[in-house]
Amino acid sequence: MVEGWAAAMPANAWNWIAVWRRNYLAWKKIAIAAILGNLADPLIYLFALGFGLGIMVGPVDGASYIAFLAAGMVAASAMTSATFETIYAAFGRMHSQRSWEAILCTQLTLGDIILGELAWAATKAFLAGTAIMIVASILGYTAWPSALYALPVVVLTGFAFASLAMVVMALAPSYDYFIFYQTLVLTPMLFLGGAVFPVSHLPSAFQQVGRFLPLAHAVDLLRPALLGRPGESVGLHIGALCIYTVLPFFLSAALLRRRLMP
Amino acid sequence: MSNIAIDLTGVSKSYDDKVVVDGLSFTVAAGECFGLLGPNGAGKSTITRMVLGMAPPDAGKITVLGMPVPARARLARGRIGVVPQFDNLEHAFTVRENLLVFGRYFGMSRSEIEAAIPPLLEFARLESKADARVNTLSGGMKRRLTLARALINDPQLLVLDEPTTGLDPHARHLIWERLRLLLARGKTIILTTHFMEEAERLCDRLCVLDGGRIIAEGRPHALIEEQIGCPVLEIYGGNPRELRALINPYAERIEMSGETVFCYASDPEQVRVQLRGRADLRVLQRPPNLEDVFLRLTGRDMEN
């Protein structure tokens, strides 16, 4: 089915931009509410845990707990905003709003749509992640200018989680199924991925699992950057996030082709 | 470029072992309006999806605007405009934004799109609604916007899936009038419908589908003449069996559908004489139409 694959792959390197711009136009109309909504949750966690828990736990890995937590919250907010943009908003555009159906009647392919949606979700992740970084920086919890290295990592993290969520979305018959992904995958990842506390305190079995999680790779890249420390195994972590982006992209394209173009 | 817009040869499609389209062949000439007429489930929408390259056929060959489909469907779609069965406009966007966003999907530049928008708004009679949100429009306006959107890439071929379903008669007539204008401008149209009137008014040729097969094909009036060829009396009320016995000698053919008796008689006056004085009956005499053709060929009416 070479022909079928052509329909599921991007037709060229720029078609996806039209999909991104469609989402940007829709977002612009509700931008203020969207930004506040995106920011509130991770900022509440940052301050509640950072100050509340920070008093009890003292310094972690040689940094104040809130500075340690800041990188985790940047990664976690990139994870959740990219995921939610995909499983709720993009799913709606595919399923009930029928936007994808309209686009499939044009010169865009299914692959162009998927790529445009991933790029848009990564954009949302970037907005959410950088907003928290800015707040944390203003309060003096991040190191400059090394924090700038975090920006591309946030984008890559957004791509990886959007791509994974695209597979979940491709398989889900309705919105009701997404709660399983949230509670059984994302929430444990928040803790096993080292976003909230150092995984070195966990039993070794959990540490082994945690090592493979995409959030762990994101945190391991973001934390040194935000704390102004040299990164370790940078190539490995970037490579892992790239694999988490590319493989699910192909899988979701195959699944969505079966679903939408039977 | 040949003057054949669409060519299907021996096309079949099954879903889960259910045959939806069964060895279908037809040709649509450039500049004509071709109708796919049939009840729900006849395979009409599947055929339009296959023509657009959105569903690969299991067997057979499809050529659209000279290009093999689905292999080169993306290129073919660049010269096709689509009005889908279900509204998929961007409801949070304005009329103008809908056209702008859609033009980008065809790789058009902003200046190209902005040049195309005013004539499209005029065509769709939406000039005064350019900056209104779609969710404030009436059903007829939305459908006209969908039609305008389908024209953004100046297509040669329009694929219309049930273009007036769900519209009130006034809105429907306005769409028909716009479609005739497009035909006069030389566009080719393939449309699916289960409205006989729509098919009769718009289509140069049509095929009647049932269970994924063509059961009749031709020009609407030729089909009606060939299959029916005489006036029709619709008789409501009374006992259908008893009525049938009463009028049978004076009718060429009698069909029954629900509580209605359809009597095909070249001399309807003779039938009316038999029914004179029956206050329980309502008798309507009319010319034959495609509904009668479908009823004759399948024994069922289109709505069932």
Coordinates of C-alpha atoms in Angstrom, one line a residue:
Chain A
M1 CA 0.0 0.0 0.0
V2 CA 2.6 2.6 -1.1
E3 CA -0.3 4.9 -2.2
G4 CA -1.9 4.7 1.2
W5 CA 1.3 5.7 2.8
A6 CA 1.7 8.7 0.6
A7 CA -1.7 9.9 1.9
A8 CA -0.6 9.5 5.5
M9 CA 2.7 11.2 5.1
P10 CA 3.4 15.0 4.8
A11 CA 3.3 16.0 1.1
N12 CA 6.1 18.5 1.5
A13 CA 8.0 20.4 4.2
W14 CA 5.7 23.4 4.4
N15 CA 2.0 22.3 4.0
W16 CA 1.7 21.8 7.8
I17 CA 2.1 25.5 8.3
A18 CA -1.5 26.1 7.0
V19 CA -2.8 23.8 9.8
W20 CA -0.7 25.5 12.4
R21 CA -2.0 28.9 11.2
R22 CA -5.6 27.7 11.4
N23 CA -5.0 26.7 15.1
Y24 CA -3.2 30.0 15.8
L25 CA -6.1 32.0 14.4
A26 CA -8.5 30.1 16.6
W27 CA -6.2 30.5 19.7
K28 CA -5.8 34.2 19.1
K29 CA -9.5 34.7 19.7
I30 CA -9.3 33.2 23.2
A31 CA -5.6 33.9 23.9
I32 CA -5.9 35.6 27.3
A33 CA -8.1 33.0 28.8
A34 CA -6.0 30.2 27.3
I35 CA -2.7 31.6 28.7
L36 CA -4.2 32.1 32.2
G37 CA -5.6 28.6 32.1
N38 CA -2.3 27.2 31.0
L39 CA -0.3 29.0 33.6
A40 CA -2.5 28.7 36.7
D41 CA -2.1 25.0 37.3
P42 CA 1.8 24.7 37.2
L43 CA 2.3 28.0 39.0
I44 CA 0.1 26.8 41.8
Y45 CA 2.1 23.6 42.1
L46 CA 5.4 25.5 41.9
F47 CA 4.5 27.9 44.7
A48 CA 2.4 25.5 46.9
L49 CA 5.0 22.7 46.8
G50 CA 8.0 25.0 46.5
F51 CA 7.2 27.1 49.6
G52 CA 5.0 24.7 51.5
L53 CA 7.1 21.5 51.1
G54 CA 10.3 23.5 50.6
I55 CA 10.3 24.5 54.3
M56 CA 10.3 20.9 55.4
V57 CA 12.7 19.3 52.8
G58 CA 15.4 22.0 52.8
P59 CA 17.9 22.0 49.9
V60 CA 17.7 19.3 47.3
D61 CA 20.7 18.3 45.2
G62 CA 22.4 21.5 46.3
A63 CA 19.7 23.8 45.3
S64 CA 16.7 25.3 47.1
Y65 CA 13.7 23.0 46.7
I66 CA 11.7 25.6 44.7
A67 CA 14.6 26.1 42.3
F68 CA 14.9 22.3 42.0
L69 CA 11.2 22.1 41.4
A70 CA 11.1 24.9 38.8
A71 CA 12.7 22.7 36.1
G72 CA 10.3 19.9 36.9
M73 CA 7.3 22.2 36.6
V74 CA 8.6 23.6 33.2
A75 CA 8.9 20.0 31.9
A76 CA 5.5 18.9 33.4
S77 CA 3.7 21.9 32.0
A78 CA 5.2 21.2 28.5
M79 CA 4.0 17.7 28.9
T80 CA 0.5 18.5 30.0
S81 CA -0.1 21.3 27.6
A82 CA 1.1 19.4 24.6
T83 CA -0.9 16.3 25.7
F84 CA -4.1 18.2 26.4
E85 CA -3.9 20.2 23.2
T86 CA -3.7 16.9 21.3
I87 CA -6.1 14.6 23.1
Y88 CA -8.8 17.2 23.7
A89 CA -8.4 20.1 21.1
A90 CA -7.0 18.1 18.2
F91 CA -9.3 15.2 18.9
G92 CA -12.2 17.6 18.7
R93 CA -11.0 19.0 15.4
M94 CA -10.8 15.5 14.0
H95 CA -13.9 14.0 15.6
S96 CA -16.8 16.4 16.4
Q97 CA -15.8 19.6 14.6
R98 CA -14.9 17.8 11.4
S99 CA -12.1 20.3 10.6
W100 CA -9.8 17.5 9.5
E101 CA -12.4 16.1 7.2
A102 CA -12.6 19.5 5.5
I103 CA -8.8 19.7 5.2
L104 CA -8.6 16.2 3.7
C105 CA -10.6 17.6 0.7
T106 CA -7.8 20.0 -0.1
Q107 CA -4.2 19.7 -1.2
L108 CA -3.1 18.7 2.3
T109 CA -2.5 15.1 3.2
L110 CA -3.3 13.4 6.6
G111 CA 0.5 13.6 7.3
D112 CA 0.4 17.4 6.8
I113 CA -2.5 17.7 9.3
I114 CA -0.7 15.5 11.9
L115 CA 2.5 17.4 11.5
G116 CA 0.7 20.8 11.8
E117 CA -1.1 19.6 14.9
L118 CA 2.1 18.4 16.5
A119 CA 3.8 21.7 15.7
W120 CA 0.9 23.6 17.2
A121 CA 0.9 21.4 20.4
A122 CA 4.6 22.0 20.7
T123 CA 4.0 25.7 20.4
K124 CA 1.5 25.6 23.2
A125 CA 4.0 23.6 25.3
F126 CA 6.6 26.3 24.5
L127 CA 4.3 29.0 25.7
A128 CA 3.4 27.2 28.9
G129 CA 7.0 26.2 29.6
T130 CA 8.5 29.6 29.0
A131 CA 5.8 31.4 31.0
I132 CA 6.8 29.4 34.1
M133 CA 10.5 29.9 33.3
I134 CA 9.9 33.7 33.2
V135 CA 8.0 33.7 36.5
A136 CA 10.7 31.5 38.1
S137 CA 13.4 33.8 36.6
I138 CA 11.8 37.0 37.9
L139 CA 11.8 35.4 41.4
G140 CA 15.5 34.5 41.0
Y141 CA 15.2 30.7 40.9
T142 CA 16.9 30.2 37.5
A143 CA 20.4 30.9 36.2
W144 CA 21.0 33.1 33.2
P145 CA 21.9 32.9 30.4
S146 CA 22.1 29.1 30.7
A147 CA 18.3 29.0 31.1
L148 CA 18.1 29.9 27.4
Y149 CA 19.2 26.3 26.6
A150 CA 16.0 25.2 28.1
L151 CA 13.9 26.8 25.3
P152 CA 14.6 24.3 22.5
V153 CA 14.3 21.5 25.0
V154 CA 10.8 22.6 26.0
V155 CA 9.8 22.6 22.3
L156 CA 11.3 19.1 21.8
T157 CA 9.5 17.9 24.9
G158 CA 6.2 19.4 23.5
F159 CA 6.8 17.5 20.2
A160 CA 7.4 14.2 22.0
F161 CA 4.3 14.4 24.2
A162 CA 2.1 15.6 21.4
S163 CA 3.3 12.7 19.2
L164 CA 2.6 10.2 22.0
A165 CA -0.8 11.7 22.6
M166 CA -1.5 11.5 18.9
V167 CA -1.3 7.7 19.1
V168 CA -3.6 7.7 22.1
M169 CA -6.0 10.0 20.2
A170 CA -5.9 7.8 17.1
L171 CA -7.0 4.8 19.2
A172 CA -9.6 6.4 21.4
P173 CA -13.3 6.0 20.3
S174 CA -14.3 9.0 22.4
Y175 CA -13.1 11.6 25.0
D176 CA -14.0 9.2 27.8
Y177 CA -10.9 7.1 27.2
F178 CA -8.4 9.9 27.8
I179 CA -8.7 9.8 31.5
F180 CA -6.9 6.5 31.5
Y181 CA -3.9 8.0 29.8
Q182 CA -3.9 10.9 32.2
T183 CA -4.2 8.9 35.4
L184 CA -2.3 5.7 34.4
V185 CA 0.5 7.3 32.3
L186 CA 1.0 11.0 32.9
T187 CA 0.5 11.2 36.6
P188 CA 2.9 8.4 37.5
M189 CA 5.4 9.9 35.0
L190 CA 5.3 13.2 36.9
F191 CA 6.7 11.3 40.0
L192 CA 8.9 8.7 38.3
G193 CA 10.3 11.2 35.9
G194 CA 12.0 13.2 38.6
A195 CA 9.9 16.3 38.1
V196 CA 8.9 16.7 41.8
F197 CA 11.7 14.9 43.7
P198 CA 15.0 13.3 42.9
V199 CA 14.4 9.7 41.6
S200 CA 17.6 8.6 43.4
H201 CA 15.5 8.2 46.5
L202 CA 13.2 5.7 44.9
P203 CA 13.6 1.8 44.9
S204 CA 15.9 0.8 42.1
A205 CA 13.1 -1.0 40.1
F206 CA 11.3 2.4 39.9
Q207 CA 14.5 4.1 39.0
Q208 CA 15.0 1.7 36.1
V209 CA 11.5 2.3 34.8
G210 CA 11.9 6.1 35.3
R211 CA 15.1 6.2 33.2
F212 CA 13.1 5.4 30.0
L213 CA 10.3 7.9 30.5
P214 CA 10.3 10.9 28.1
L215 CA 9.7 13.2 31.0
A216 CA 12.8 12.0 32.7
H217 CA 14.9 12.9 29.7
A218 CA 13.3 16.3 29.5
V219 CA 13.9 16.9 33.2
D220 CA 17.5 15.8 32.9
L221 CA 18.1 18.3 30.2
L222 CA 16.1 21.2 31.8
R223 CA 17.3 21.0 35.3
P224 CA 21.0 21.6 34.7
A225 CA 20.1 24.4 32.2
L226 CA 17.9 26.2 34.7
L227 CA 20.3 25.7 37.7
G228 CA 23.3 26.8 35.6
R229 CA 25.1 23.5 35.8
P230 CA 26.8 21.4 33.1
G231 CA 24.4 18.9 31.5
E232 CA 25.2 15.2 31.5
S233 CA 24.5 12.8 28.6
V234 CA 22.9 15.6 26.7
G235 CA 23.1 13.7 23.4
L236 CA 21.4 10.7 24.8
H237 CA 18.5 12.7 26.3
I238 CA 18.0 14.6 23.1
G239 CA 18.1 11.4 21.1
A240 CA 15.6 9.8 23.3
L241 CA 13.2 12.7 23.0
C242 CA 13.6 12.6 19.2
I243 CA 12.7 8.9 19.2
Y244 CA 9.7 9.6 21.3
T245 CA 8.7 12.2 18.7
V246 CA 9.4 10.3 15.4
L247 CA 8.2 6.7 16.2
P248 CA 4.8 7.7 17.5
F249 CA 4.4 10.1 14.6
F250 CA 4.6 7.2 12.1
L251 CA 2.5 5.0 14.3
S252 CA -0.3 7.6 14.7
A253 CA -0.2 8.3 10.9
A254 CA -0.8 4.6 10.2
L255 CA -3.6 4.4 12.8
L256 CA -5.3 7.6 11.7
R257 CA -5.1 6.5 8.0
R258 CA -7.0 3.3 9.0
R259 CA -9.5 5.3 11.0
L260 CA -10.2 8.2 8.7
M261 CA -9.5 6.8 5.2
P262 CA -10.8 3.3 5.4
Chain B
M1 CA -6.8 17.0 -21.4
S2 CA -9.7 14.9 -22.5
N3 CA -13.3 15.9 -22.0
I4 CA -13.9 13.2 -19.5
A5 CA -13.9 14.5 -15.9
I6 CA -14.5 11.3 -14.0
D7 CA -14.1 7.7 -15.1
L8 CA -14.9 4.7 -12.9
T9 CA -14.3 1.2 -14.2
G10 CA -15.4 -1.9 -12.3
V11 CA -15.0 -0.2 -8.9
S12 CA -15.8 -2.2 -5.8
K13 CA -15.5 -1.5 -2.1
S14 CA -16.4 -3.5 1.0
Y15 CA -16.4 -2.7 4.6
D16 CA -16.2 -5.6 7.0
D17 CA -17.4 -8.1 4.3
K18 CA -20.3 -5.9 3.5
V19 CA -20.3 -4.9 -0.2
V20 CA -21.0 -1.2 -0.3
V21 CA -20.0 -0.5 -4.0
D22 CA -20.3 -3.4 -6.3
G23 CA -18.4 -3.4 -9.7
L24 CA -19.5 0.2 -10.5
S25 CA -18.6 1.9 -13.8
F26 CA -19.7 5.3 -15.0
T27 CA -18.2 8.3 -16.9
V28 CA -18.9 12.0 -16.2
A29 CA -18.1 14.3 -19.1
A30 CA -16.5 17.7 -18.6
G31 CA -19.2 20.4 -18.1
E32 CA -22.1 18.1 -17.2
C33 CA -24.0 17.7 -14.0
F34 CA -24.0 14.0 -13.1
G35 CA -26.2 12.7 -10.3
L36 CA -25.9 9.7 -8.0
L37 CA -29.4 9.1 -6.8
G38 CA -30.3 6.5 -4.3
P39 CA -31.6 5.9 -0.8
N40 CA -29.4 6.0 2.3
G41 CA -26.9 3.2 2.3
A42 CA -26.9 2.9 -1.5
G43 CA -23.1 3.7 -1.6
K44 CA -23.3 7.3 -2.8
S45 CA -21.1 8.8 -0.1
T46 CA -18.6 6.0 -0.5
I47 CA -18.3 6.7 -4.2
T48 CA -17.6 10.4 -3.6
R49 CA -15.0 9.5 -1.0
M50 CA -13.3 7.2 -3.5
V51 CA -13.4 9.9 -6.2
L52 CA -11.6 12.2 -3.8
G53 CA -9.0 9.6 -2.9
M54 CA -10.2 9.4 0.7
A55 CA -11.0 5.7 0.4
P56 CA -9.0 3.3 -1.7
P57 CA -11.2 1.0 -3.9
D58 CA -10.7 -2.8 -3.4
A59 CA -10.9 -3.3 -7.1
G60 CA -11.3 -1.3 -10.3
K61 CA -9.8 1.9 -11.7
I62 CA -10.7 5.5 -11.0
T63 CA -9.5 8.5 -13.1
V64 CA -10.4 12.0 -12.1
L65 CA -9.4 15.0 -14.3
G66 CA -7.0 12.8 -16.1
M67 CA -5.3 11.6 -12.9
P68 CA -5.3 8.1 -11.4
V69 CA -6.9 8.1 -8.0
P70 CA -6.0 7.5 -5.2
A71 CA -2.3 7.5 -6.5
R72 CA -2.4 11.2 -7.6
A73 CA -5.5 12.2 -5.6
R74 CA -3.7 15.1 -3.9
L75 CA -3.0 16.7 -7.3
A76 CA -6.5 16.0 -8.5
R77 CA -8.0 17.6 -5.3
G78 CA -6.2 20.8 -6.2
R79 CA -8.7 21.2 -9.0
I80 CA -11.8 19.9 -7.1
G81 CA -14.2 21.7 -4.8
V82 CA -16.1 19.7 -2.3
V83 CA -19.4 20.4 -0.5
P84 CA -19.6 17.7 2.2
Q85 CA -22.8 16.1 3.5
F86 CA -22.2 17.4 7.1
D87 CA -21.3 20.9 7.9
N88 CA -17.6 21.2 8.6
L89 CA -17.2 25.0 8.6
E90 CA -15.1 26.7 11.3
H91 CA -17.9 27.9 13.5
A92 CA -15.8 30.2 15.7
F93 CA -14.4 31.9 12.6
T94 CA -16.0 34.6 10.5
V95 CA -17.1 34.0 7.0
R96 CA -14.0 35.8 5.6
E97 CA -11.7 33.8 7.9
N98 CA -13.2 30.5 6.8
L99 CA -12.3 31.4 3.2
L100 CA -8.9 32.7 4.1
V101 CA -8.0 29.6 6.1
F102 CA -9.3 27.3 3.4
G103 CA -7.4 29.1 0.7
R104 CA -4.2 28.4 2.6
Y105 CA -4.9 24.6 2.4
F106 CA -4.5 25.0 -1.3
G107 CA -1.2 26.8 -1.0
M108 CA -2.7 30.1 -2.0
S109 CA -0.9 33.3 -1.0
R110 CA -2.7 35.9 1.1
S111 CA -3.0 38.3 -1.9
E112 CA -4.5 35.5 -4.1
I113 CA -7.0 34.6 -1.4
E114 CA -8.0 38.2 -0.8
A115 CA -8.5 38.7 -4.5
A116 CA -10.7 35.6 -4.6
I117 CA -12.9 36.5 -1.6
P118 CA -15.1 39.4 -2.8
P119 CA -16.5 37.6 -5.9
L120 CA -17.1 34.5 -3.8
L121 CA -19.0 36.5 -1.2
E122 CA -21.1 38.0 -4.0
F123 CA -21.7 34.6 -5.5
A124 CA -22.8 33.2 -2.2
R125 CA -24.9 36.4 -1.5
L126 CA -22.9 36.8 1.8
E127 CA -21.4 40.3 1.1
S128 CA -23.1 41.7 4.2
K129 CA -22.0 38.8 6.3
A130 CA -18.3 38.8 5.6
D131 CA -17.3 39.6 9.2
A132 CA -20.1 37.6 10.9
R133 CA -19.2 34.5 12.8
V134 CA -20.4 31.3 11.2
N135 CA -22.4 30.2 14.2
T136 CA -24.7 33.3 13.7
L137 CA -25.6 32.3 10.1
S138 CA -28.8 30.5 9.0
G139 CA -28.6 27.0 7.6
G140 CA -29.0 28.3 4.1
M141 CA -26.2 30.8 4.5
K142 CA -23.9 28.2 6.0
R143 CA -24.5 26.0 3.0
R144 CA -23.8 28.9 0.6
L145 CA -20.6 29.6 2.5
T146 CA -19.6 25.9 2.1
L147 CA -20.2 26.3 -1.6
A148 CA -18.2 29.5 -1.8
R149 CA -15.4 27.8 0.2
A150 CA -15.4 24.9 -2.3
L151 CA -14.8 27.5 -5.1
I152 CA -11.8 29.2 -3.4
N153 CA -9.3 27.2 -5.6
D154 CA -11.3 27.9 -8.8
P155 CA -12.0 24.2 -9.3
Q156 CA -13.0 22.5 -12.6
L157 CA -14.9 19.8 -10.8
L158 CA -17.4 20.1 -7.9
V159 CA -18.2 17.2 -5.7
L160 CA -21.4 17.8 -3.8
D161 CA -22.6 15.3 -1.3
E162 CA -26.3 15.9 -0.5
P163 CA -25.9 19.7 -1.1
T164 CA -29.4 20.7 0.0
T165 CA -30.3 18.1 2.7
G166 CA -31.8 19.8 5.7
L167 CA -32.5 23.1 4.0
D168 CA -35.9 24.7 3.7
P169 CA -37.4 25.0 0.2
H170 CA -36.4 28.7 -0.3
A171 CA -32.8 28.0 0.7
R172 CA -32.8 24.9 -1.5
H173 CA -33.9 26.9 -4.5
L174 CA -31.3 29.5 -4.0
I175 CA -28.6 26.8 -4.0
W176 CA -30.0 25.2 -7.1
E177 CA -29.9 28.5 -8.8
R178 CA -26.3 29.1 -7.8
L179 CA -25.4 25.6 -9.0
R180 CA -27.0 26.2 -12.4
L181 CA -24.9 29.4 -12.7
L182 CA -21.7 27.3 -12.0
L183 CA -22.8 24.9 -14.7
A184 CA -23.3 27.8 -17.1
R185 CA -19.7 28.8 -16.3
G186 CA -18.5 25.5 -17.5
K187 CA -17.9 23.7 -14.2
T188 CA -18.4 19.9 -14.0
I189 CA -20.6 18.8 -11.1
I190 CA -21.1 15.3 -9.6
L191 CA -23.7 15.3 -6.9
T192 CA -25.3 12.8 -4.6
T193 CA -28.9 13.2 -3.6
H194 CA -32.0 11.4 -2.4
F195 CA -34.1 14.3 -3.6
M196 CA -35.8 13.4 -6.9
E197 CA -36.7 17.0 -7.6
E198 CA -33.0 18.1 -7.2
A199 CA -31.9 15.4 -9.5
E200 CA -34.5 16.2 -12.1
R201 CA -33.8 19.9 -12.0
L202 CA -30.1 19.9 -12.1
C203 CA -28.7 16.7 -13.6
D204 CA -27.9 16.3 -17.2
R205 CA -27.5 12.6 -16.5
L206 CA -27.8 10.4 -13.5
C207 CA -27.6 6.9 -12.3
V208 CA -30.0 5.4 -9.8
L209 CA -28.1 3.3 -7.2
D210 CA -29.3 0.6 -5.0
G211 CA -27.1 -1.6 -2.8
G212 CA -23.9 -0.3 -4.5
R213 CA -25.1 -1.1 -8.0
I214 CA -26.4 1.0 -10.8
I215 CA -30.0 0.0 -11.5
A216 CA -30.7 2.6 -14.1
E217 CA -28.7 5.3 -15.9
G218 CA -29.6 8.1 -18.3
R219 CA -31.1 11.5 -18.8
P220 CA -33.8 12.2 -16.1
H221 CA -36.6 12.7 -18.5
A222 CA -35.6 9.9 -20.8
L223 CA -35.5 7.6 -17.8
I224 CA -38.9 8.6 -16.7
E225 CA -40.3 8.3 -20.1
E226 CA -38.7 4.9 -20.7
Q227 CA -39.6 3.4 -17.3
I228 CA -43.0 5.0 -16.7
G229 CA -44.2 7.0 -19.7
C230 CA -47.7 7.8 -18.4
P231 CA -49.4 10.0 -15.8
V232 CA -49.6 8.9 -12.2
L233 CA -52.5 8.8 -9.8
E234 CA -51.7 8.8 -6.1
I235 CA -54.6 7.5 -4.1
Y236 CA -54.7 7.8 -0.3
G237 CA -57.2 6.4 2.0
G238 CA -59.4 3.3 1.7
N239 CA -58.3 -0.3 1.6
P240 CA -55.4 -0.6 -0.8
R241 CA -56.2 -4.2 -1.8
E242 CA -59.8 -3.4 -2.6
L243 CA -58.7 -0.3 -4.6
R244 CA -56.3 -2.4 -6.5
A245 CA -58.9 -4.8 -7.6
L246 CA -61.2 -2.0 -8.6
I247 CA -58.8 0.0 -10.8
N248 CA -56.6 -2.8 -12.1
P249 CA -58.3 -3.2 -15.4
Y250 CA -57.7 0.5 -16.3
A251 CA -54.1 0.8 -15.2
E252 CA -50.9 -0.2 -16.8
R253 CA -49.3 -0.9 -13.5
I254 CA -50.1 -0.4 -9.8
E255 CA -47.5 -0.1 -7.0
M256 CA -48.3 0.2 -3.3
S257 CA -46.1 2.0 -0.8
G258 CA -47.4 2.3 2.7
E259 CA -51.0 3.5 2.6
T260 CA -50.6 5.0 -0.9
V261 CA -51.6 3.4 -4.1
F262 CA -49.7 4.5 -7.1
C263 CA -51.6 3.9 -10.3
Y264 CA -49.9 4.3 -13.6
A265 CA -52.5 4.8 -16.3
S266 CA -52.2 6.3 -19.8
D267 CA -55.9 7.2 -19.5
P268 CA -56.2 8.4 -15.9
E269 CA -59.7 9.7 -16.6
Q270 CA -61.0 6.1 -16.8
V271 CA -59.5 5.4 -13.3
R272 CA -61.0 8.5 -11.9
V273 CA -64.5 7.5 -13.1
Q274 CA -64.2 4.3 -11.1
L275 CA -63.4 6.3 -8.0
R276 CA -66.0 8.9 -8.4
G277 CA -68.2 9.5 -5.4
R278 CA -65.7 7.9 -3.0
A279 CA -65.6 10.6 -0.3
D280 CA -63.0 8.5 1.7
L281 CA -60.4 8.8 -1.0
R282 CA -58.0 11.6 -2.0
V283 CA -56.8 11.4 -5.5
L284 CA -53.8 13.3 -6.8
Q285 CA -52.9 13.3 -10.5
R286 CA -49.4 14.2 -11.5
P287 CA -46.7 13.7 -14.1
P288 CA -44.4 10.8 -13.4
N289 CA -41.0 11.5 -11.8
L290 CA -37.8 9.7 -10.7
E291 CA -39.5 8.6 -7.5
D292 CA -41.7 6.4 -9.6
V293 CA -38.7 5.1 -11.5
F294 CA -37.1 4.1 -8.2
L295 CA -40.3 2.5 -7.0
R296 CA -40.7 0.6 -10.2
L297 CA -37.1 -0.7 -10.2
T298 CA -36.8 -1.6 -6.6
G299 CA -40.4 -2.0 -5.3
R300 CA -39.5 0.4 -2.5
D301 CA -39.7 4.1 -2.2
M302 CA -36.6 6.1 -1.7
E303 CA -37.2 7.2 1.9
N304 CA -37.3 3.6 3.2

